[in-house]
Amino acid sequence: MNANVRPETMQRITTKELADEFIAKQIEDVRAQVGDKKVLLALSGGVDSSVVAALLIKAIGKQLVCVHVNHGLMRKGESEQVIEVFGKELDANLIYIDATDRFLDLLKDVAEPEKKRKIIGGEFIKVFDEEAAKLEGIDFLAQGTIYPDILESDGVKAHHNVGGLPEDMEMELVEPVKLLYKDEVRVVGSALGLPDEMVYRQPFPGPGLGVRCLGAITRDRLHALREADAILREEFDKCGLAGKVWQYFIAVPDLKSVGVRNDKRYEGWPAIIRAVNTTDAMTATIEEIPYDVLHKITARITAEVEGINRVLLDLTPKPVGTIEWE
Ligand code: XMP
């Protein structure tokens, strides 16, 4: 039997009971596979790696070493949440690396999207590799591979995710959710007690805000983007759109226009709102946002975020516009 093929008899995990059964079985299997050895996991804070971390903490506790690399391109509060949930609440063996300066220094003056992606992906592997080299006696590498990753092995995750790890790492893989679909991973995550915010997190590209801070990234514009994005998420939560829209975020281009603030000329960047619905990310439609919500978001972003003086709405479906701006 091929371990990478989901048996036809495998029931879809839709309830807490089924999730608990799955978790109990995985705990047994992981313990049998790993014994008293150590397991390393790159914990991005995304749904898949978070669920794997929570599952492995249950199965093998401190034998799991989680490494969270903050590349400085996370959304507001994300790395803090990883530290809070895994470092504190679940008492994991967590190594937190703030590599912000390394990434932003390398990205300085680089405007070309593919080049930015390559730098971020390459540096991620380097940082993770350096950390792994410092650790001793690690025999296993855990990964948040899920079934769609196996089915579309040249899909989104495989070809442009930052989490790709060095091929020469000689470690046996531990992939406890590799036969699950995304909705099942979420049910398992909830059953493991992870917060909804983590379990129902929107898809977020590996290169993070790097693909939304357009052109050459500067710290001030990246900061403005992060703050504006946090306001958008907050307002979508408040008005109930968060549960209806598949992906929503802000992009900030490297472009200034003239404005006025406190009776003075105020040059700033525009914040572009992108809010789309899709089932497979291959095509996407535009979600309507009520005008009162748009006005509120605009008022807050222009008043609260240093450097932003306009708010724009992207009405372009995919095709022809991709979801990200890059
Ligand atoms: P595009 O912009 O191609 O994006 O319409 C389609 C979906 O893929 C997400 N995306 C990524 N996801 N790693 C990921 O895991 C990445 O590097 C990456 N780049 C884009 C994007 O957010 C959208 O949901």
Short mmCIF file of C-alpha atoms and ligand atoms in Angstrom, two decimals:
data_model
loop_
_atom_site.label_atom_id
_atom_site.label_comp_id
_atom_site.label_asym_id
_atom_site.label_seq_id
_atom_site.Cartn_x
_atom_site.Cartn_y
_atom_site.Cartn_z
CA MET A 1 0.00 0.00 0.00
CA ASN A 2 1.35 3.45 -0.93
CA ALA A 3 1.50 5.54 2.24
CA ASN A 4 0.84 8.66 0.19
CA VAL A 5 -2.55 7.52 -1.11
CA ARG A 6 -5.64 8.17 0.90
CA PRO A 7 -7.53 4.87 1.29
CA GLU A 8 -11.00 4.99 -0.22
CA THR A 9 -12.43 3.73 3.06
CA MET A 10 -11.01 6.65 5.04
CA GLN A 11 -13.88 8.64 6.50
CA ARG A 12 -13.94 12.43 6.08
CA ILE A 13 -13.19 14.03 9.45
CA THR A 14 -16.08 16.39 10.12
CA THR A 15 -16.73 16.15 13.87
CA LYS A 16 -14.82 16.48 17.12
CA GLU A 17 -15.33 12.75 17.78
CA LEU A 18 -13.78 11.74 14.46
CA ALA A 19 -10.96 14.23 15.03
CA ASP A 20 -10.28 12.79 18.49
CA GLU A 21 -10.10 9.30 17.02
CA PHE A 22 -7.67 10.51 14.35
CA ILE A 23 -5.54 12.28 16.95
CA ALA A 24 -5.37 9.20 19.20
CA LYS A 25 -4.25 7.04 16.27
CA GLN A 26 -1.63 9.58 15.15
CA ILE A 27 -0.25 9.86 18.67
CA GLU A 28 0.26 6.10 18.70
CA ASP A 29 1.85 6.06 15.25
CA VAL A 30 4.15 9.00 15.92
CA ARG A 31 5.35 7.50 19.20
CA ALA A 32 6.02 4.20 17.44
CA GLN A 33 7.92 5.96 14.64
CA VAL A 34 9.97 8.33 16.76
CA GLY A 35 10.63 6.44 19.98
CA ASP A 36 12.71 8.62 22.28
CA LYS A 37 14.35 10.56 19.45
CA LYS A 38 13.97 14.26 18.66
CA VAL A 39 11.88 15.84 15.90
CA LEU A 40 12.43 19.23 14.28
CA LEU A 41 9.59 21.36 12.86
CA ALA A 42 9.59 24.69 11.03
CA LEU A 43 6.59 26.37 12.60
CA SER A 44 5.34 29.22 10.44
CA GLY A 45 2.13 29.83 12.35
CA GLY A 46 0.05 28.78 9.34
CA VAL A 47 -2.78 26.28 9.80
CA ASP A 48 -0.90 23.15 8.71
CA SER A 49 2.34 23.57 10.64
CA SER A 50 0.42 24.75 13.72
CA VAL A 51 -1.80 21.66 13.73
CA VAL A 52 1.20 19.37 13.28
CA ALA A 53 2.98 21.15 16.14
CA ALA A 54 0.00 20.80 18.48
CA LEU A 55 -0.41 17.14 17.57
CA LEU A 56 3.26 16.33 18.09
CA ILE A 57 3.40 18.22 21.38
CA LYS A 58 0.61 15.94 22.53
CA ALA A 59 2.40 12.86 21.27
CA ILE A 60 6.02 13.50 22.23
CA GLY A 61 6.12 16.74 24.26
CA LYS A 62 9.59 18.22 24.50
CA GLN A 63 11.08 15.77 22.03
CA LEU A 64 9.62 18.14 19.46
CA VAL A 65 11.77 21.17 18.70
CA CYS A 66 9.82 23.93 16.94
CA VAL A 67 11.68 26.66 15.12
CA HIS A 68 9.79 29.81 14.24
CA VAL A 69 11.63 32.13 11.90
CA ASN A 70 10.24 35.64 11.82
CA HIS A 71 11.34 36.98 8.44
CA GLY A 72 10.02 40.43 9.27
CA LEU A 73 7.24 40.00 6.70
CA MET A 74 4.60 38.55 9.00
CA ARG A 75 1.26 40.23 9.55
CA LYS A 76 0.73 42.22 12.72
CA GLY A 77 0.69 40.01 15.80
CA GLU A 78 1.44 36.72 14.07
CA SER A 79 4.84 35.87 15.52
CA GLU A 80 3.61 37.07 18.91
CA GLN A 81 0.72 34.62 18.64
CA VAL A 82 3.06 31.72 17.83
CA ILE A 83 5.09 32.55 20.95
CA GLU A 84 1.97 32.93 23.07
CA VAL A 85 0.20 29.75 21.94
CA PHE A 86 3.14 27.38 21.51
CA GLY A 87 5.79 28.85 23.79
CA LYS A 88 3.52 29.72 26.68
CA GLU A 89 0.16 27.93 26.57
CA LEU A 90 1.36 24.62 25.14
CA ASP A 91 4.79 24.91 26.77
CA ALA A 92 6.54 23.73 23.59
CA ASN A 93 10.23 23.49 23.04
CA LEU A 94 10.20 26.61 20.83
CA ILE A 95 13.13 28.40 19.30
CA TYR A 96 12.17 31.87 18.11
CA ILE A 97 14.44 33.62 15.66
CA ASP A 98 13.87 37.21 14.77
CA ALA A 99 15.65 37.41 11.44
CA THR A 100 13.94 40.64 10.35
CA ASP A 101 17.18 42.55 9.81
CA ARG A 102 18.78 39.78 7.77
CA PHE A 103 15.82 39.62 5.39
CA LEU A 104 15.19 43.34 5.08
CA ASP A 105 18.88 44.10 4.55
CA LEU A 106 19.03 41.56 1.73
CA LEU A 107 15.82 42.89 0.18
CA LYS A 108 16.97 46.49 0.24
CA ASP A 109 16.63 48.09 -3.23
CA VAL A 110 15.35 44.85 -4.80
CA ALA A 111 12.20 45.69 -6.76
CA GLU A 112 11.77 42.69 -9.05
CA PRO A 113 9.07 40.32 -7.69
CA GLU A 114 10.72 37.00 -8.61
CA LYS A 115 14.03 38.17 -7.24
CA LYS A 116 12.35 39.16 -3.98
CA ARG A 117 10.74 35.71 -3.75
CA LYS A 118 14.06 33.98 -4.38
CA ILE A 119 15.84 36.02 -1.72
CA ILE A 120 13.14 35.36 0.87
CA GLY A 121 12.96 31.62 0.09
CA GLY A 122 16.74 31.20 0.01
CA GLU A 123 17.34 33.11 3.20
CA PHE A 124 14.61 31.19 4.99
CA ILE A 125 16.36 27.92 4.24
CA LYS A 126 19.68 29.38 5.33
CA VAL A 127 18.36 30.61 8.67
CA PHE A 128 16.56 27.34 9.35
CA ASP A 129 19.63 25.34 8.34
CA GLU A 130 21.88 27.32 10.65
CA GLU A 131 19.53 26.70 13.54
CA ALA A 132 19.25 23.00 12.76
CA ALA A 133 23.04 22.72 12.69
CA LYS A 134 23.21 24.04 16.26
CA LEU A 135 20.93 21.30 17.52
CA GLU A 136 22.19 17.87 18.36
CA GLY A 137 20.60 14.46 18.06
CA ILE A 138 17.74 15.33 15.74
CA ASP A 139 16.68 12.35 13.65
CA PHE A 140 13.31 13.43 12.33
CA LEU A 141 11.86 16.35 10.42
CA ALA A 142 8.14 17.05 10.80
CA GLN A 143 6.22 18.75 8.02
CA GLY A 144 2.72 20.10 7.62
CA THR A 145 2.20 18.39 4.28
CA ILE A 146 -1.53 17.97 3.55
CA TYR A 147 -3.27 15.82 0.92
CA PRO A 148 -3.73 18.56 -1.70
CA ASP A 149 0.05 19.13 -1.53
CA ILE A 150 0.54 15.49 -2.51
CA LEU A 151 -2.15 15.59 -5.19
CA GLU A 152 -0.87 18.80 -6.77
CA SER A 153 2.77 18.22 -6.15
CA ASP A 154 3.60 21.10 -8.47
CA GLY A 155 0.87 23.27 -7.01
CA VAL A 156 1.11 26.55 -5.17
CA LYS A 157 2.81 25.26 -2.07
CA ALA A 158 5.36 23.16 -3.85
CA HIS A 159 6.55 25.76 -6.29
CA HIS A 160 6.56 28.89 -4.29
CA ASN A 161 6.26 28.25 -0.65
CA VAL A 162 8.96 29.61 1.56
CA GLY A 163 8.87 26.54 3.78
CA GLY A 164 10.75 24.39 1.27
CA LEU A 165 13.62 22.84 3.15
CA PRO A 166 17.10 21.83 2.06
CA GLU A 167 17.14 18.57 0.18
CA ASP A 168 20.34 17.39 1.82
CA MET A 169 18.81 17.31 5.28
CA GLU A 170 19.18 13.68 6.16
CA MET A 171 16.21 13.22 8.36
CA GLU A 172 13.27 10.88 8.25
CA LEU A 173 9.97 12.70 7.70
CA VAL A 174 7.08 12.83 10.15
CA GLU A 175 3.93 13.98 8.33
CA PRO A 176 0.91 13.19 10.47
CA VAL A 177 -1.70 15.16 8.46
CA LYS A 178 -0.54 14.26 4.96
CA LEU A 179 -3.73 12.36 4.10
CA LEU A 180 -6.07 15.12 5.27
CA TYR A 181 -7.88 17.79 3.30
CA LYS A 182 -7.73 21.35 4.57
CA ASP A 183 -11.18 21.31 6.19
CA GLU A 184 -10.20 18.19 8.11
CA VAL A 185 -6.95 19.76 9.28
CA ARG A 186 -9.03 22.62 10.71
CA VAL A 187 -11.38 20.22 12.54
CA VAL A 188 -8.36 18.42 14.00
CA GLY A 189 -6.81 21.76 14.99
CA SER A 190 -9.94 22.79 16.86
CA ALA A 191 -10.12 19.40 18.59
CA LEU A 192 -6.52 19.96 19.70
CA GLY A 193 -7.61 23.23 21.31
CA LEU A 194 -5.91 25.68 18.95
CA PRO A 195 -7.55 29.13 18.83
CA ASP A 196 -9.99 29.84 15.96
CA GLU A 197 -7.80 32.69 14.81
CA MET A 198 -5.10 30.15 14.01
CA VAL A 199 -7.32 27.34 12.74
CA TYR A 200 -9.37 29.54 10.42
CA ARG A 201 -6.52 31.74 9.34
CA GLN A 202 -6.76 33.00 5.76
CA PRO A 203 -4.21 31.70 3.29
CA PHE A 204 -1.04 33.75 3.56
CA PRO A 205 1.79 33.45 1.05
CA GLY A 206 5.11 32.15 2.34
CA PRO A 207 6.93 35.37 1.35
CA GLY A 208 4.34 37.16 3.44
CA LEU A 209 3.96 40.90 3.21
CA GLY A 210 6.95 40.84 0.86
CA VAL A 211 4.53 40.25 -2.05
CA ARG A 212 2.24 43.07 -0.88
CA CYS A 213 4.82 45.75 -0.20
CA LEU A 214 5.29 46.33 -3.92
CA GLY A 215 8.61 47.21 -5.48
CA ALA A 216 11.66 47.65 -3.26
CA ILE A 217 10.63 47.15 0.37
CA THR A 218 11.37 49.93 2.82
CA ARG A 219 10.82 49.62 6.56
CA ASP A 220 8.49 52.59 6.77
CA ARG A 221 6.25 51.43 3.93
CA LEU A 222 6.24 47.87 5.28
CA HIS A 223 5.19 49.22 8.66
CA ALA A 224 2.37 51.24 7.06
CA LEU A 225 1.20 48.16 5.15
CA ARG A 226 1.18 46.01 8.31
CA GLU A 227 -0.81 48.57 10.28
CA ALA A 228 -3.33 49.19 7.46
CA ASP A 229 -3.77 45.43 6.99
CA ALA A 230 -4.45 45.00 10.71
CA ILE A 231 -7.17 47.68 10.53
CA LEU A 232 -8.77 45.98 7.52
CA ARG A 233 -8.81 42.62 9.36
CA GLU A 234 -10.23 44.21 12.48
CA GLU A 235 -13.06 45.92 10.58
CA PHE A 236 -13.87 42.75 8.60
CA ASP A 237 -14.09 40.86 11.91
CA LYS A 238 -16.43 43.47 13.34
CA CYS A 239 -18.87 43.59 10.42
CA GLY A 240 -18.97 39.84 9.83
CA LEU A 241 -17.22 39.92 6.43
CA ALA A 242 -14.30 37.93 7.84
CA GLY A 243 -16.37 34.75 7.74
CA LYS A 244 -17.67 35.41 4.21
CA VAL A 245 -14.60 36.50 2.31
CA TRP A 246 -11.93 33.94 1.45
CA GLN A 247 -8.97 36.29 1.37
CA TYR A 248 -8.65 39.99 2.10
CA PHE A 249 -5.62 42.15 2.54
CA ILE A 250 -3.90 45.43 1.77
CA ALA A 251 -1.20 46.02 -0.82
CA VAL A 252 0.87 49.20 -0.81
CA PRO A 253 2.60 50.25 -4.05
CA ASP A 254 5.80 52.21 -4.21
CA LEU A 255 4.02 55.35 -5.35
CA LYS A 256 3.19 58.60 -3.65
CA SER A 257 0.52 61.15 -4.32
CA VAL A 258 -0.27 64.53 -2.91
CA GLY A 259 -2.74 64.90 -0.09
CA VAL A 260 -3.55 67.26 2.72
CA ARG A 261 -3.52 66.65 6.44
CA ASN A 262 -3.85 69.23 9.22
CA ASP A 263 -3.97 71.96 6.57
CA LYS A 264 -0.59 70.91 5.27
CA ARG A 265 0.51 69.15 2.13
CA TYR A 266 0.80 65.47 2.97
CA GLU A 267 2.42 63.10 0.52
CA GLY A 268 1.66 59.47 1.09
CA TRP A 269 1.17 56.00 -0.38
CA PRO A 270 -2.21 54.55 -1.29
CA ALA A 271 -3.47 51.46 0.55
CA ILE A 272 -5.18 49.09 -1.89
CA ILE A 273 -7.92 46.83 -0.55
CA ARG A 274 -8.18 43.37 -2.15
CA ALA A 275 -11.05 41.12 -1.03
CA VAL A 276 -11.81 38.01 -3.07
CA ASN A 277 -13.76 34.80 -2.99
CA THR A 278 -12.63 31.59 -4.63
CA THR A 279 -12.71 27.87 -4.15
CA ASP A 280 -9.37 26.90 -5.63
CA ALA A 281 -7.46 30.19 -6.01
CA MET A 282 -7.28 29.55 -9.78
CA THR A 283 -10.13 31.99 -10.39
CA ALA A 284 -11.54 34.56 -7.98
CA THR A 285 -14.53 36.86 -7.77
CA ILE A 286 -14.89 40.20 -6.04
CA GLU A 287 -16.73 40.33 -2.75
CA GLU A 288 -18.95 43.37 -2.33
CA ILE A 289 -18.07 45.46 0.67
CA PRO A 290 -20.83 47.77 1.93
CA TYR A 291 -19.98 51.45 1.44
CA ASP A 292 -20.33 52.28 5.13
CA VAL A 293 -17.67 49.67 5.92
CA LEU A 294 -15.42 51.07 3.18
CA HIS A 295 -15.83 54.58 4.56
CA LYS A 296 -14.97 53.42 8.06
CA ILE A 297 -11.89 51.52 6.89
CA THR A 298 -10.77 54.51 4.81
CA ALA A 299 -11.26 56.92 7.71
CA ARG A 300 -9.33 54.72 10.11
CA ILE A 301 -6.43 53.90 7.80
CA THR A 302 -5.89 57.50 6.69
CA ALA A 303 -6.14 58.79 10.26
CA GLU A 304 -4.17 56.07 12.05
CA VAL A 305 -1.49 54.94 9.64
CA GLU A 306 1.54 57.12 9.16
CA GLY A 307 2.38 57.51 5.49
CA ILE A 308 -0.93 56.47 3.94
CA ASN A 309 -3.05 59.24 2.43
CA ARG A 310 -5.51 57.37 0.19
CA VAL A 311 -7.45 54.11 0.22
CA LEU A 312 -8.34 52.36 -3.05
CA LEU A 313 -10.46 49.30 -3.82
CA ASP A 314 -9.33 46.67 -6.33
CA LEU A 315 -12.39 45.49 -8.30
CA THR A 316 -10.53 43.11 -10.62
CA PRO A 317 -11.54 39.44 -10.71
CA LYS A 318 -9.02 36.66 -11.48
CA PRO A 319 -8.49 36.39 -14.34
CA VAL A 320 -7.31 38.92 -15.29
CA GLY A 321 -5.82 40.13 -12.03
CA THR A 322 -4.00 37.58 -9.88
CA ILE A 323 -5.01 37.57 -6.23
CA GLU A 324 -1.68 38.96 -5.05
CA TRP A 325 -0.23 42.09 -6.59
CA GLU A 326 3.45 41.10 -6.18
P1 XMP B 1 -2.23 34.44 -7.14
O1 XMP B 1 -1.63 35.75 -6.75
O2 XMP B 1 -1.31 33.62 -8.01
O3 XMP B 1 -2.39 33.64 -5.78
O4 XMP B 1 -3.60 34.59 -7.73
C1 XMP B 1 -3.18 32.48 -5.62
C2 XMP B 1 -3.18 32.12 -4.16
O5 XMP B 1 -1.90 31.64 -3.76
C3 XMP B 1 -1.44 32.39 -2.65
N1 XMP B 1 0.01 32.48 -2.75
C4 XMP B 1 0.86 31.70 -2.07
N2 XMP B 1 0.64 30.70 -1.19
N3 XMP B 1 2.97 30.43 -0.93
C5 XMP B 1 1.70 30.05 -0.62
O6 XMP B 1 1.51 29.13 0.19
C6 XMP B 1 3.26 31.43 -1.79
O7 XMP B 1 4.42 31.72 -2.05
C7 XMP B 1 2.15 32.09 -2.39
N4 XMP B 1 2.05 33.10 -3.30
C8 XMP B 1 0.73 33.32 -3.50
C9 XMP B 1 -2.14 33.72 -2.75
O8 XMP B 1 -2.18 34.40 -1.49
C10 XMP B 1 -3.50 33.30 -3.23
O9 XMP B 1 -4.29 32.80 -2.16
#
